[in-house]
Amino acid sequence: MCGIVAYIGRKPAKHLLLEGLKRLEYRGYDSAGIAILGTTLKVVRTVGRVRALEDQIEKQGEIDGTLGMAHTRWATHGGVTEKNAHPHLDDGKLGHGIALVHNGIIENYAVLKRYLEDKGHVFKSETDTEVLAHLIGELYRGDLERAVQGALREVTGAYAIAVICAKEPDTLVVARKGSPLMVGVGKDEYIVASDSSAIVAHTTQAFTLADYTVAKLTRESFRTTTVDNVPVDAQVKELEFDLEQIDLGTFEHYMLKEIFEQPRSLRVCMQGRIDDRAGQVVLGGVSEFARRLATARRIVFVGQGTALHACMVGTYLMEEMAKIPSDWDFASEFRYRNPIVEEGTVVVAVSQSGETADTLSALMEAKQRGALALGIVNVVGSSIARETDAGVYLRVGPEIGVASTKAFVGQVMVAAMLSLFVGRRRFLSSEFTLAYLKQLKSVPDCIDRVLEQSDHIRSVTAKYIHRENWLFLGRGVNYPVALEGALKLKEISYIHAEGMPAAEMKHGPIALIDHGMPAVFVATRNSQYEKVLSNIQEVRSRGGHVIAVATEGDDHVRSLCEDVFYVPDLPEHLQPLVTVVPLQVLAYHAALMRGKDVDKPRNLAKSVTVE
Ligand code: G6P
């Protein structure tokens, strides 16, 4: 959802900004732009990816300077055009040479635009952002920091911004509210970015800008203030991030790398959290609230996209292990339906990025209504992580592929550990917990066994790749896996796919089944196995082709279906951790076979920071 990077220092800014932008491209990639202040302010913008921006810079001649900013866009206000690409300027006869990049939404832009037009400002784009550039220009009286503070006092909405002014070649001003922004602190230089991936190559010292905070950066020093110019502290910390984690290595795509990383990621996720002797789960992040969790009356998991599917699995796990009534909801729906939050309600926000606007708003709403707010988040220090009362980090490492994979298994793994943590404090015996933990620890090896079938999954995918409509069906805890399988396929290969509970098929969707239509069933051995087999027969007898995800050694399923992906046997509630894996691999191969950009599917962004 837009990535921004800015630099002030002594090195040429161009290369540094473009490299940073490539790291942030997963956040949005419909257009890109750069502004560098050298002897003059130069701006280059283009529709398309960062590579297109590089070509454009080449065409327009060199842009030198040691102060600058760049942006990669995911359009919200205004179409995908060059004039809507950032940076935006306060140019025109009233201009001061102000350039600005922005991630977020200025909600009151229309009213501000009218005010500024009355004052003679002429707008060139359809974006909300350009209004902010002009407003800063309007308030500029020779001090960029003061002008930015003044403008931000007038705007409502969310922003992470970087601003430069041709009249102040030694100043970079950045600010945030709601959208992420981090400041890397080097020697005589600062690199500011939407996330640490664009910073770590240069420095491991950084601070996260708090909401409503403005930072003025010069080459020698910085200061942070509120929008009312009251000084605030910024705590510079060591980034826990290693460049190797964001390198592709020998893999062709991040998605494939992240799928294959899942066993290792889950081992790290579990590390130090399983106490074999006591038959207990150790979750430092929530231990302070153990009592409130154990006496909770209701647990609501909220998230969006893949995280929502993990929320669904979470409810099955929590009800099974802790016997606490649990629900899930789209964060976006929960937030706006006047939710009833009674005493003893715990809301768990699940999010890879920790920045999804809908999830963050749902969490704030729940907190305001008195819920205990927990987070299951991957990105350390992200907005959701900071707003929760307590939480558990996934520790699966940075996820770059837009289609979420390793974060999903991490979220389910954390939900399983959290459920055992709570259940053990209620009634689970140490023997039961120990036995379960043993199974949990076997999951990475189980996933490795599934991944060994990657070639087989590819050849099965090839058989059906020309099909435009697919069904994904599962029951119980594997129903969210069916949803996730369908989501993975549609989001990266653009094939229409629907996921649903296998029994629901009879109530309408069965009408879709025609000769050769692929129907993917999660048909592992569990309490619903026989019922799923009946649903398979219903599809077969109408000419559909069934691909089953089945338990290793289940020859019966093989005799009923066209194709089978086997997964190792696990207790029912842990099965999503392995049944999802062949569906991720299938989606990956389908997208490749259709020639799609696996890591940057059209219209999507990794982190959606608008509601
Ligand atoms: C976007 C991404 C999805 C992700 C969802 C929630 O739609 O494309 O992959 O599942 O946001 O993101 P979060 O960071 O909150 O898990």
XYZ file of C-alpha atoms and ligand atoms in Angstrom:
627
model
C 0.000 0.000 0.000
C 2.542 2.532 -1.207
C 6.125 2.428 -0.113
C 8.173 5.507 0.670
C 11.883 5.969 1.093
C 13.856 9.167 1.671
C 17.513 10.001 2.215
C 19.661 12.812 3.528
C 23.398 12.320 3.869
C 26.619 12.613 1.955
C 26.191 9.835 -0.609
C 24.504 10.159 -4.004
C 20.844 9.594 -3.190
C 19.651 8.118 -6.489
C 21.042 4.594 -6.264
C 20.198 4.327 -2.597
C 16.599 5.426 -3.136
C 16.057 3.104 -6.089
C 17.458 0.139 -4.175
C 15.213 0.989 -1.241
C 12.239 1.330 -3.537
C 12.846 -2.149 -4.955
C 12.740 -3.554 -1.433
C 9.440 -1.780 -0.835
C 7.895 -2.585 -4.184
C 5.823 -5.383 -2.661
C 3.740 -2.643 -0.987
C 2.396 -1.372 -4.295
C 3.678 -1.229 -7.823
C 1.404 0.584 -10.220
C 3.611 3.655 -10.569
C 6.798 5.054 -9.099
C 8.635 8.326 -8.742
C 11.677 10.028 -7.335
C 12.678 13.590 -6.406
C 16.279 14.609 -5.786
C 17.502 17.981 -4.660
C 20.922 18.796 -6.112
C 21.668 22.123 -7.689
C 17.993 22.090 -8.632
C 15.012 19.950 -7.665
C 14.502 17.160 -10.186
C 11.487 14.912 -10.292
C 10.933 11.792 -12.412
C 7.691 9.823 -12.376
C 6.341 6.954 -14.373
C 3.539 4.442 -14.595
C 4.783 0.922 -13.894
C 7.470 -0.646 -11.781
C 10.730 0.655 -10.351
C 12.497 -0.780 -13.406
C 10.403 1.546 -15.586
C 11.406 4.443 -13.344
C 15.079 3.564 -13.827
C 14.577 3.619 -17.602
C 12.811 6.949 -17.367
C 15.655 8.457 -15.300
C 18.099 7.171 -17.892
C 16.124 8.904 -20.643
C 15.822 12.195 -18.777
C 19.508 12.409 -17.898
C 21.298 12.147 -14.581
C 19.807 13.364 -11.327
C 22.444 14.064 -8.711
C 22.120 15.111 -5.125
C 22.446 13.822 -1.588
C 18.887 14.613 -0.503
C 15.847 12.969 -2.004
C 12.798 10.774 -1.776
C 11.051 8.065 -3.770
C 7.664 6.364 -3.830
C 6.030 3.237 -5.169
C 2.266 3.553 -5.458
C -0.857 1.461 -4.965
C -3.580 3.719 -6.310
C -6.456 4.791 -4.079
C -7.435 8.341 -5.131
C -6.939 8.875 -8.829
C -6.140 6.370 -11.548
C -2.813 4.857 -12.443
C -1.310 7.716 -14.422
C 1.984 9.528 -14.421
C 0.441 12.715 -13.107
C -1.019 10.848 -10.137
C 2.337 9.223 -9.316
C 4.309 10.710 -6.403
C 6.273 12.855 -5.550
C 3.755 15.675 -5.662
C 4.812 19.305 -5.818
C 3.446 22.661 -4.791
C 4.446 24.035 -8.181
C 2.753 26.828 -10.031
C 3.243 30.503 -9.358
C 2.642 30.055 -5.618
C 5.152 27.222 -5.329
C 8.210 27.060 -3.094
C 9.740 23.948 -4.633
C 8.166 21.604 -2.126
C 8.093 17.901 -3.011
C 6.266 15.283 -1.006
C 5.726 11.511 -0.958
C 2.852 10.050 1.012
C 1.487 6.701 2.139
C -2.047 6.856 3.552
C -5.162 8.882 2.843
C -5.933 12.527 3.530
C -9.637 12.207 4.290
C -10.527 15.919 4.260
C -8.655 16.598 1.028
C -11.749 17.829 -0.832
C -12.422 20.684 1.580
C -8.733 21.612 1.735
C -8.532 21.555 -2.033
C -11.402 24.036 -2.352
C -9.732 26.317 0.203
C -6.415 26.174 -1.652
C -8.009 26.668 -5.073
C -9.685 29.802 -3.738
C -6.219 31.004 -2.811
C -5.012 30.440 -6.361
C -3.385 27.007 -6.169
C -3.665 24.954 -9.317
C -3.791 21.177 -9.000
C -2.391 18.793 -11.552
C -3.387 15.386 -10.203
C -6.504 13.724 -8.843
C -4.773 12.613 -5.661
C -5.444 13.516 -2.051
C -1.677 13.836 -1.582
C -1.178 16.834 -3.838
C -3.408 18.841 -1.503
C -0.928 18.304 1.308
C 1.993 19.490 -0.845
C 0.109 22.696 -1.661
C -1.031 23.194 1.924
C 2.564 22.983 3.149
C 3.494 25.446 0.416
C 0.700 27.779 1.476
C 1.942 27.770 5.081
C 5.645 27.990 4.171
C 7.361 31.057 5.640
C 10.977 29.969 5.299
C 10.815 27.021 7.754
C 9.831 23.669 6.295
C 9.435 21.925 9.641
C 6.966 24.558 10.896
C 5.035 24.471 7.623
C 4.693 20.670 7.795
C 3.563 20.831 11.425
C 1.011 23.500 10.536
C -0.346 21.547 7.594
C -0.640 18.334 9.578
C -2.690 20.131 12.200
C -5.272 20.711 9.480
C -5.510 17.241 7.975
C -7.504 14.218 9.031
C -6.697 10.727 7.847
C -3.567 8.650 7.772
C -0.134 9.588 6.579
C 3.504 8.723 6.446
C 5.204 11.515 4.540
C 8.606 12.776 3.528
C 8.964 16.398 2.436
C 11.790 18.436 0.950
C 11.953 22.050 -0.173
C 14.237 23.465 -2.862
C 14.892 26.427 -0.583
C 16.250 24.172 2.219
C 18.872 21.837 0.736
C 19.949 20.611 4.186
C 16.583 19.527 5.567
C 14.390 16.479 5.228
C 11.118 16.530 7.158
C 9.162 13.320 7.745
C 6.022 12.615 9.758
C 3.486 9.942 10.435
C 0.053 9.128 11.736
C -1.432 5.725 11.129
C 0.856 4.639 8.281
C 4.230 3.082 9.089
C 7.501 5.010 8.977
C 10.917 4.222 10.308
C 14.058 6.367 10.458
C 17.435 4.651 10.011
C 20.234 6.518 11.738
C 23.665 6.324 10.089
C 26.836 8.379 10.356
C 25.973 11.809 8.961
C 23.016 10.305 7.175
C 19.419 9.222 7.666
C 17.406 6.843 5.574
C 13.676 6.873 6.142
C 11.363 4.137 4.878
C 7.994 2.455 5.238
C 9.766 -0.568 6.681
C 13.184 -1.744 7.719
C 13.851 -3.779 4.554
C 14.899 -0.554 2.805
C 17.098 0.487 5.722
C 19.111 -2.533 6.857
C 21.593 -2.425 4.001
C 22.779 0.947 5.335
C 22.364 0.913 9.076
C 20.936 -1.269 11.825
C 20.208 1.683 14.117
C 16.697 3.022 13.720
C 13.667 4.443 15.424
C 9.999 4.150 14.614
C 8.245 7.442 14.382
C 5.282 7.592 16.770
C 1.873 8.770 15.569
C 1.472 12.562 15.253
C 5.252 12.977 15.290
C 7.339 15.078 12.926
C 11.086 14.524 12.513
C 13.398 17.171 11.112
C 16.566 15.555 9.782
C 19.717 17.385 8.767
C 22.971 15.667 7.862
C 24.334 16.225 11.364
C 21.363 15.747 13.668
C 17.657 15.234 14.076
C 14.852 16.366 16.295
C 11.368 14.991 16.809
C 8.335 16.993 17.821
C 4.581 16.718 17.922
C 2.602 18.554 15.265
C 2.281 21.303 17.897
C 6.070 21.616 18.027
C 6.451 20.020 21.465
C 9.726 18.022 21.574
C 9.300 14.228 21.929
C 11.867 11.518 22.538
C 12.856 9.072 19.842
C 14.455 5.838 20.995
C 17.061 4.594 18.571
C 17.202 0.783 18.680
C 19.101 -1.998 16.970
C 17.073 -3.496 14.108
C 16.533 -7.232 14.463
C 16.786 -7.880 10.799
C 19.244 -9.631 8.636
C 19.719 -8.848 4.959
C 19.942 -12.536 4.113
C 16.315 -12.930 5.158
C 15.160 -10.727 2.322
C 17.407 -12.154 -0.389
C 15.944 -14.516 -2.940
C 18.908 -16.874 -2.734
C 18.535 -19.648 -5.297
C 14.777 -19.301 -5.586
C 13.076 -17.798 -8.579
C 10.363 -16.055 -6.569
C 9.814 -14.910 -3.008
C 6.603 -16.891 -2.816
C 8.412 -20.151 -3.597
C 11.225 -19.277 -1.198
C 8.707 -18.548 1.536
C 6.766 -21.764 0.896
C 9.981 -23.778 1.217
C 11.045 -21.777 4.258
C 7.964 -22.846 6.205
C 9.556 -25.740 8.112
C 12.443 -23.561 9.269
C 10.167 -20.625 10.059
C 7.945 -22.797 12.225
C 10.933 -24.176 14.106
C 11.969 -20.605 14.942
C 8.353 -19.772 15.817
C 8.305 -22.601 18.386
C 11.824 -22.061 19.699
C 11.917 -21.481 23.447
C 8.139 -21.576 23.645
C 7.675 -25.247 24.435
C 8.517 -26.517 27.874
C 8.779 -30.285 27.480
C 9.314 -30.999 31.137
C 6.317 -29.103 32.455
C 4.086 -29.927 29.483
C 3.516 -26.222 29.071
C 3.674 -23.510 26.455
C 5.774 -20.485 27.386
C 4.534 -17.247 25.823
C 6.360 -14.360 27.469
C 4.315 -11.772 25.564
C 1.019 -12.803 27.150
C 2.099 -14.307 30.482
C 1.122 -11.158 32.360
C -2.450 -11.717 31.181
C -2.568 -15.486 31.725
C -5.273 -15.191 34.378
C -7.509 -12.939 32.324
C -7.116 -15.281 29.396
C -7.916 -18.358 31.430
C -11.092 -16.728 32.742
C -12.129 -15.195 29.416
C -15.761 -15.693 28.437
C -15.383 -15.120 24.734
C -12.522 -14.838 22.283
C -12.938 -13.068 18.942
C -10.287 -13.383 16.255
C -10.212 -10.580 13.675
C -8.140 -10.167 10.517
C -8.363 -9.774 6.759
C -7.364 -11.933 3.797
C -5.143 -14.862 4.630
C -4.908 -13.699 8.226
C -8.683 -14.047 8.449
C -8.392 -17.687 7.406
C -5.889 -18.173 10.212
C -8.430 -16.497 12.544
C -10.987 -19.115 11.541
C -8.598 -21.949 12.333
C -7.848 -20.154 15.602
C -11.477 -20.405 16.719
C -11.504 -24.173 16.185
C -8.254 -24.506 18.120
C -9.350 -22.287 20.998
C -12.696 -24.014 21.421
C -11.070 -27.439 21.247
C -8.121 -26.785 23.563
C -9.461 -24.146 25.945
C -13.219 -24.682 25.627
C -13.819 -20.941 25.480
C -16.542 -19.813 23.037
C -14.671 -18.316 20.096
C -15.671 -16.477 16.935
C -13.945 -14.898 14.011
C -14.868 -11.863 12.004
C -13.557 -9.786 9.141
C -11.919 -6.910 11.001
C -13.664 -4.536 8.580
C -17.088 -5.927 9.491
C -16.475 -6.251 13.207
C -15.446 -2.622 13.417
C -18.638 -1.213 11.934
C -21.369 -3.383 13.349
C -21.529 -1.828 16.771
C -19.944 -4.950 18.278
C -21.069 -6.190 21.662
C -18.042 -6.482 23.895
C -19.079 -7.932 27.228
C -16.904 -8.371 30.264
C -14.379 -11.134 29.731
C -14.083 -10.587 25.970
C -10.668 -11.000 24.401
C -10.091 -9.741 20.869
C -7.159 -11.233 18.994
C -5.954 -9.236 15.975
C -4.132 -11.455 13.502
C -1.907 -9.760 10.940
C 1.326 -10.442 9.119
C 2.235 -6.798 8.553
C 0.675 -5.423 11.710
C -0.398 -2.450 9.581
C -3.679 -3.535 7.958
C -5.939 -0.536 8.533
C -9.137 -2.538 9.012
C -7.528 -4.823 11.565
C -5.992 -1.918 13.438
C -9.348 -0.079 13.588
C -11.172 -3.192 14.788
C -8.602 -3.602 17.512
C -8.942 0.013 18.649
C -12.711 -0.282 18.654
C -12.571 -3.452 20.752
C -10.123 -1.866 23.184
C -12.312 1.151 23.556
C -15.214 -1.115 24.425
C -13.203 -2.765 27.168
C -11.860 -5.927 25.517
C -8.438 -7.310 26.295
C -6.585 -6.767 23.016
C -4.093 -9.390 21.901
C -2.035 -9.506 18.720
C -0.705 -12.355 16.613
C 1.600 -10.337 14.405
C 4.744 -10.886 12.365
C 6.295 -7.440 12.034
C 7.933 -6.405 15.278
C 7.028 -2.915 16.448
C 4.261 -2.544 13.846
C 1.175 -0.447 14.604
C -0.996 -3.386 15.671
C 1.804 -4.816 17.811
C 2.105 -1.476 19.565
C -1.594 -0.963 20.128
C -2.317 -4.364 21.668
C -2.227 -5.028 25.413
C -0.130 -8.121 24.794
C 0.725 -10.477 21.975
C 2.768 -13.198 20.396
C 5.060 -12.550 17.448
C 5.150 -15.082 14.625
C 8.937 -14.944 14.185
C 8.672 -16.372 10.674
C 10.935 -13.672 9.219
C 10.021 -11.038 6.637
C 7.374 -12.115 4.131
C 7.898 -10.394 0.779
C 5.696 -12.350 -1.653
C 2.346 -10.586 -1.863
C 0.529 -13.919 -1.532
C 0.919 -14.823 2.123
C 2.212 -18.334 2.832
C 4.628 -18.743 5.719
C 2.771 -16.104 7.730
C -0.382 -18.249 7.524
C 1.273 -21.339 8.997
C 2.968 -19.098 11.570
C -0.387 -17.601 12.567
C -1.967 -21.036 12.902
C 1.019 -22.298 14.877
C 0.805 -19.346 17.285
C -2.965 -19.825 17.596
C -2.319 -23.486 18.491
C 0.283 -22.549 21.094
C -1.958 -19.824 22.520
C -4.880 -22.258 22.752
C -2.735 -24.778 24.596
C -1.366 -22.015 26.820
C -4.899 -21.027 27.834
C -6.246 -24.589 27.936
C -3.425 -25.754 30.209
C -4.349 -23.012 32.676
C -7.929 -24.218 32.636
C -8.068 -27.963 32.603
C -5.619 -29.607 30.182
C -3.350 -32.162 31.838
C 0.382 -32.017 31.407
C 0.226 -35.458 29.676
C -2.293 -34.311 27.100
C -0.423 -31.066 26.476
C 2.881 -32.900 26.155
C 1.475 -35.331 23.624
C 0.028 -32.457 21.644
C 3.230 -30.465 21.794
C 5.087 -33.458 20.421
C 2.785 -33.425 17.422
C 3.259 -29.689 17.058
C 7.010 -30.159 16.985
C 6.684 -32.722 14.201
C 4.942 -30.231 11.884
C 8.119 -28.843 10.213
C 9.189 -32.358 9.172
C 5.657 -33.070 7.967
C 5.737 -29.953 5.764
C 9.094 -31.053 4.358
C 7.453 -34.317 3.297
C 4.689 -32.431 1.501
C 7.209 -30.218 -0.259
C 8.987 -33.291 -1.623
C 5.915 -33.725 -3.832
C 6.336 -30.353 -5.509
C 6.999 -31.935 -8.948
C 3.935 -34.137 -8.647
C 1.812 -31.135 -7.655
C 3.151 -29.257 -10.668
C 2.176 -32.055 -13.076
C -1.320 -32.290 -11.596
C -1.672 -28.494 -11.910
C -0.656 -28.738 -15.573
C -3.561 -31.141 -16.247
C -6.133 -28.562 -15.196
C -4.394 -25.301 -16.006
C -6.758 -24.453 -18.874
C -9.772 -24.593 -16.520
C -11.211 -21.183 -15.580
C -13.350 -22.227 -12.600
C -12.232 -24.231 -9.594
C -13.870 -25.274 -6.345
C -12.040 -25.783 -3.058
C -13.926 -27.742 -0.443
C -13.267 -28.748 3.122
C -15.068 -29.297 6.397
C -14.454 -28.271 9.983
C -10.989 -26.954 10.587
C -10.111 -27.655 6.946
C -12.854 -25.359 5.678
C -10.635 -22.276 6.188
C -7.942 -24.193 4.297
C -10.344 -24.545 1.362
C -10.883 -20.787 1.481
C -7.157 -20.198 1.604
C -6.516 -22.589 -1.314
C -9.070 -20.707 -3.428
C -7.652 -17.327 -2.403
C -4.101 -18.364 -3.289
C -5.168 -19.582 -6.732
C -7.246 -16.540 -7.615
C -4.893 -13.896 -6.301
C -1.844 -14.933 -8.268
C -3.138 -16.813 -11.337
C -6.418 -14.864 -11.792
C -8.312 -18.141 -12.172
C -11.770 -17.964 -10.663
C -11.861 -20.139 -7.563
C -14.385 -20.514 -4.776
C -13.780 -22.040 -1.389
C -16.603 -23.299 0.786
C -17.624 -25.878 3.349
C -17.960 -29.166 1.452
C -21.544 -29.658 2.637
C -22.612 -26.234 1.417
C -21.864 -27.226 -2.174
C -25.215 -29.020 -2.437
C -27.045 -25.787 -1.691
C -26.291 -24.032 -4.940
C -22.686 -24.215 -6.080
C -23.181 -27.797 -7.261
C -24.958 -26.237 -10.255
C -21.559 -25.018 -11.437
C -20.111 -28.491 -11.783
C -19.729 -29.566 -15.350
C -17.591 -32.104 -17.087
C -13.964 -31.828 -16.049
C -14.377 -28.987 -13.536
C -11.589 -29.277 -10.964
C -12.773 -29.609 -7.364
C -10.050 -29.683 -4.735
C -11.147 -31.484 -1.575
C -9.317 -31.484 1.722
C -10.142 -35.083 2.609
C -7.750 -36.001 5.393
C -8.651 -38.594 8.015
C -10.525 -36.861 10.807
C -13.969 -36.703 12.373
C -15.556 -35.532 9.101
C -13.722 -37.865 6.752
C -16.689 -40.057 5.776
C -18.869 -37.038 5.090
C -16.221 -35.508 2.862
C -16.013 -38.776 0.900
C -19.746 -38.526 0.225
C -19.282 -34.977 -1.042
C -16.513 -36.225 -3.332
C -18.922 -38.787 -4.810
C -21.463 -36.037 -5.433
C -18.940 -34.131 -7.530
C -17.685 -37.218 -9.358
C -21.166 -38.328 -10.322
C -21.687 -34.953 -12.016
C -18.541 -35.145 -14.085
C -16.296 -33.000 -11.886
C -12.624 -33.941 -11.506
C -11.528 -34.353 -7.925
C -8.093 -33.530 -6.603
C -7.865 -34.617 -2.972
C -5.515 -33.647 -0.186
C -5.464 -36.911 1.768
C -3.678 -38.615 4.627
C -0.573 -40.617 3.682
C -1.454 -44.252 3.085
C -5.120 -43.604 2.319
C -5.570 -45.756 -0.804
C -9.320 -45.547 -0.622
C -9.306 -41.837 -1.475
C -6.995 -42.533 -4.376
C -9.573 -44.915 -5.837
C -12.254 -42.193 -5.656
C -10.340 -39.259 -7.119
C -8.415 -38.293 -10.247
C -5.425 -36.985 -8.305
C -4.157 -37.011 -4.735
C -1.662 -34.938 -2.738
C -0.680 -36.819 0.393
C 0.069 -35.165 3.721
C 1.358 -36.819 6.919
C -1.190 -37.684 9.570
C -1.668 -35.139 12.361
C -4.346 -34.560 15.006
C -7.402 -33.028 13.372
C -6.921 -29.500 14.669
C -3.325 -29.302 13.489
C -4.083 -30.521 9.990
C -4.354 -27.034 8.421
C -0.620 -26.648 9.024
C 0.024 -29.322 6.397
C -3.103 -29.410 4.244
C -2.577 -25.808 3.127
C 0.916 -26.523 1.774
C 0.025 -28.466 -1.424
C -2.549 -25.771 -2.204
C 0.115 -23.059 -1.950
C 2.376 -25.052 -4.280
C -0.507 -25.639 -6.702
C -1.305 -21.910 -6.858
C 2.352 -21.071 -7.395
C 2.690 -23.445 -10.354
C -0.648 -22.361 -11.828
C 0.467 -18.716 -11.828
C 3.799 -19.597 -13.408
C 2.145 -21.728 -16.089
C -0.141 -18.834 -16.925
C 2.827 -16.487 -17.144
C 1.740 -14.273 -14.246
C 3.950 -12.214 -11.954
C 3.856 -14.465 -8.899
C 5.296 -12.011 -6.393
C 3.458 -8.948 -7.640
C -0.039 -9.917 -8.735
C -2.101 -7.248 -10.433
C -4.137 -4.855 -8.279
C -2.858 -6.271 -4.994
C -0.635 -4.863 -2.294
C 1.072 -6.704 0.498
C -0.134 -4.430 3.198
C -3.435 -2.578 2.889
C -3.244 0.550 5.008
C -6.571 2.054 3.929
C -9.974 0.956 5.225
C -3.504 -8.021 1.853
C -2.507 -9.055 1.381
C -2.894 -10.429 1.916
C -3.022 -10.388 3.435
C -4.005 -9.303 3.886
C -3.934 -9.089 5.383
O -4.717 -8.215 1.223
O -2.439 -9.083 -0.040
O -1.898 -11.367 1.564
O -3.454 -11.624 3.878
O -3.669 -8.055 3.270
O -2.663 -8.613 5.712
P -1.993 -8.710 7.123
O -0.682 -8.016 6.975
O -2.913 -8.016 8.074
O -1.849 -10.153 7.467
